[in-house]
Amino acid sequence: MPLSRRTLLTAMAATPVLAPVGTAQAAVPQAAVPQAVVPQAGPAVWPAAVTLPAGHRFDLKAEPVDLLGREILLEHTRVHQQVAFDPVTGLAYAVQLMSGGRTLPGEEGIQPPLGTVDRNQRGDLCVNQLAPDGTVLAVMHLKGFGHGGGLGVEHVDGTPWLWLETDADRVTGATAFAYGKHIGRVAFTPGAVVDLEVEADRSLVEVFDPVPGSTAVTPSLDVDHGRIAVRHVPSSGPAEYRVYDLDAFKSRTFTPVHSVTAKYRTQAWCLYGNLIYQNEGSAYSATNPSPGNSWWTVYDVLTGKEVERTFNATALGLSHRETEAITVRRTPAGPQLVFGFATQEKRHMALYGISATTVPWTDLAYDPAYTATDSYRPQYRQSGDRVDLRLRVTRVDGKAWTSGETILTLPSQLRPGRTQGMVGTATGAGTITGPLTTRWEVMPDGQLRVYDERAFTGWIALDAGYFTS
């Protein structure tokens, strides 16, 4: 397996040096790594993880930024299927199907060289390692792996390990593509060729079979929250996402902690926190003119429900605009949702990022002496040391309010260091006289109290915030 001339030394020179991260993840028993060709990553250069709480989601209506400033050409002139980022070095990895007419080491006796259809039917992939400006630093070829619809990067002891589909069954037909039926973990090795038809090469790939009998099996890593998700198509029924604890998965305990039924056509997808982001869309055509049909769908893995479906209006002016790739990367300022389009006649890659997030509302338990409709149930959301509350409740017994009643007790993480005051509202249809406002206080012990001496009946409400410090 010859080394590429573009070594990781080049990558280190091109990468901006940022604050170092903490200790890398501990290694686990794994397939052997060819020591002569393992990339030496050198000192960690990426910041420690600044994670989002698991329920926060990226604001898909925010204005994206162009990450590369241009459309870049990868090693092959094929569509990039998925992108992932090394959580320690920050380098990007993009996977694509191979172009026809290329001869890899070990294929010198194949004449004519394998064509595009041959590569599609075999599931031959190329993984590109990219500098922050989009320069291709190194490549690795993986033969017989699949279509490249999923990709994750795990950094262990200086080595980036790729997670992707593997063990594709060869198919026939001019328009057929091979898809992997297992999950594979392999060390990224610049210039290497791993051919699953070569027994010695198979030993380099750690293989996982979380859902036996499934096809089109693809992974997504969420190292910030210690999880891996798998999308698979069962022998019958719709595609499904399954979420696992990463350490348990690596130990081959394939018991999902969550599962979600997939909806709509999927081009690429990723897991982050309690949310799965899925994108879809085809290139512009006579039947799909601009603005096209690119859509995002977001699922909550806790409930299995679709929580958002939003049209993607990014870069409508691209000459060829085919939805590809979606992932989350670490940045010095926090996580960023990254997505892309395949562009131009010889397919280039354009990547965009969204850092803005929305803070979800979370239900609060409250005293059963009060009742609330579903639309006005007590909820909170927290961003830093700011806590927002909203609620509207009435007394179950229908009696008048007494000043100083405790409506609920806040959990410990929401309690302020000192008493905080807020202003709420009251019904105008009850026995109240004077202003339709009430005074609220949240105590250091978490009690949320309402103060009003007018002994009125009806509902009271609060839509206000305070600071914990």
PDB file of C-alpha atoms in Angstrom, residues 14 38 47 79 119 136 138 160 164 167 190 214 247 253 259 280 347 372 374 386 421 425:
ATOM      1  CA  ALA A  14      -2.266  23.999   6.505  1.00  0.00           C
ATOM      2  CA  VAL A  38      -0.577   5.131   9.942  1.00  0.00           C
ATOM      3  CA  PRO A  47     -10.556  22.932  20.895  1.00  0.00           C
ATOM      4  CA  VAL A  79     -20.558  13.361  -6.155  1.00  0.00           C
ATOM      5  CA  ARG A 119     -17.076   0.902  -9.599  1.00  0.00           C
ATOM      6  CA  VAL A 136      -7.110  17.578  -0.787  1.00  0.00           C
ATOM      7  CA  ALA A 138      -4.498  12.693   1.143  1.00  0.00           C
ATOM      8  CA  PRO A 160      -8.387   9.029  12.715  1.00  0.00           C
ATOM      9  CA  LEU A 164     -18.803   3.785   7.310  1.00  0.00           C
ATOM     10  CA  ASP A 167     -19.393  -5.509   2.885  1.00  0.00           C
ATOM     11  CA  PRO A 190      -2.972   8.097   3.319  1.00  0.00           C
ATOM     12  CA  SER A 214     -30.652  -5.331   6.644  1.00  0.00           C
ATOM     13  CA  ASP A 247     -18.950   2.258  23.961  1.00  0.00           C
ATOM     14  CA  THR A 253     -23.916  -4.806  22.538  1.00  0.00           C
ATOM     15  CA  SER A 259     -35.351   4.090  17.342  1.00  0.00           C
ATOM     16  CA  GLU A 280     -32.901  15.219   0.542  1.00  0.00           C
ATOM     17  CA  ARG A 347     -18.742  17.267  -9.737  1.00  0.00           C
ATOM     18  CA  ALA A 372     -53.329  23.889  32.635  1.00  0.00           C
ATOM     19  CA  ASP A 374     -51.691  21.554  26.828  1.00  0.00           C
ATOM     20  CA  ARG A 386     -30.819  32.906  31.549  1.00  0.00           C
ATOM     21  CA  GLY A 421     -38.947  39.009  40.648  1.00  0.00           C
ATOM     22  CA  THR A 425     -50.785  38.491  33.861  1.00  0.00           C
TER      23      THR A 425
END
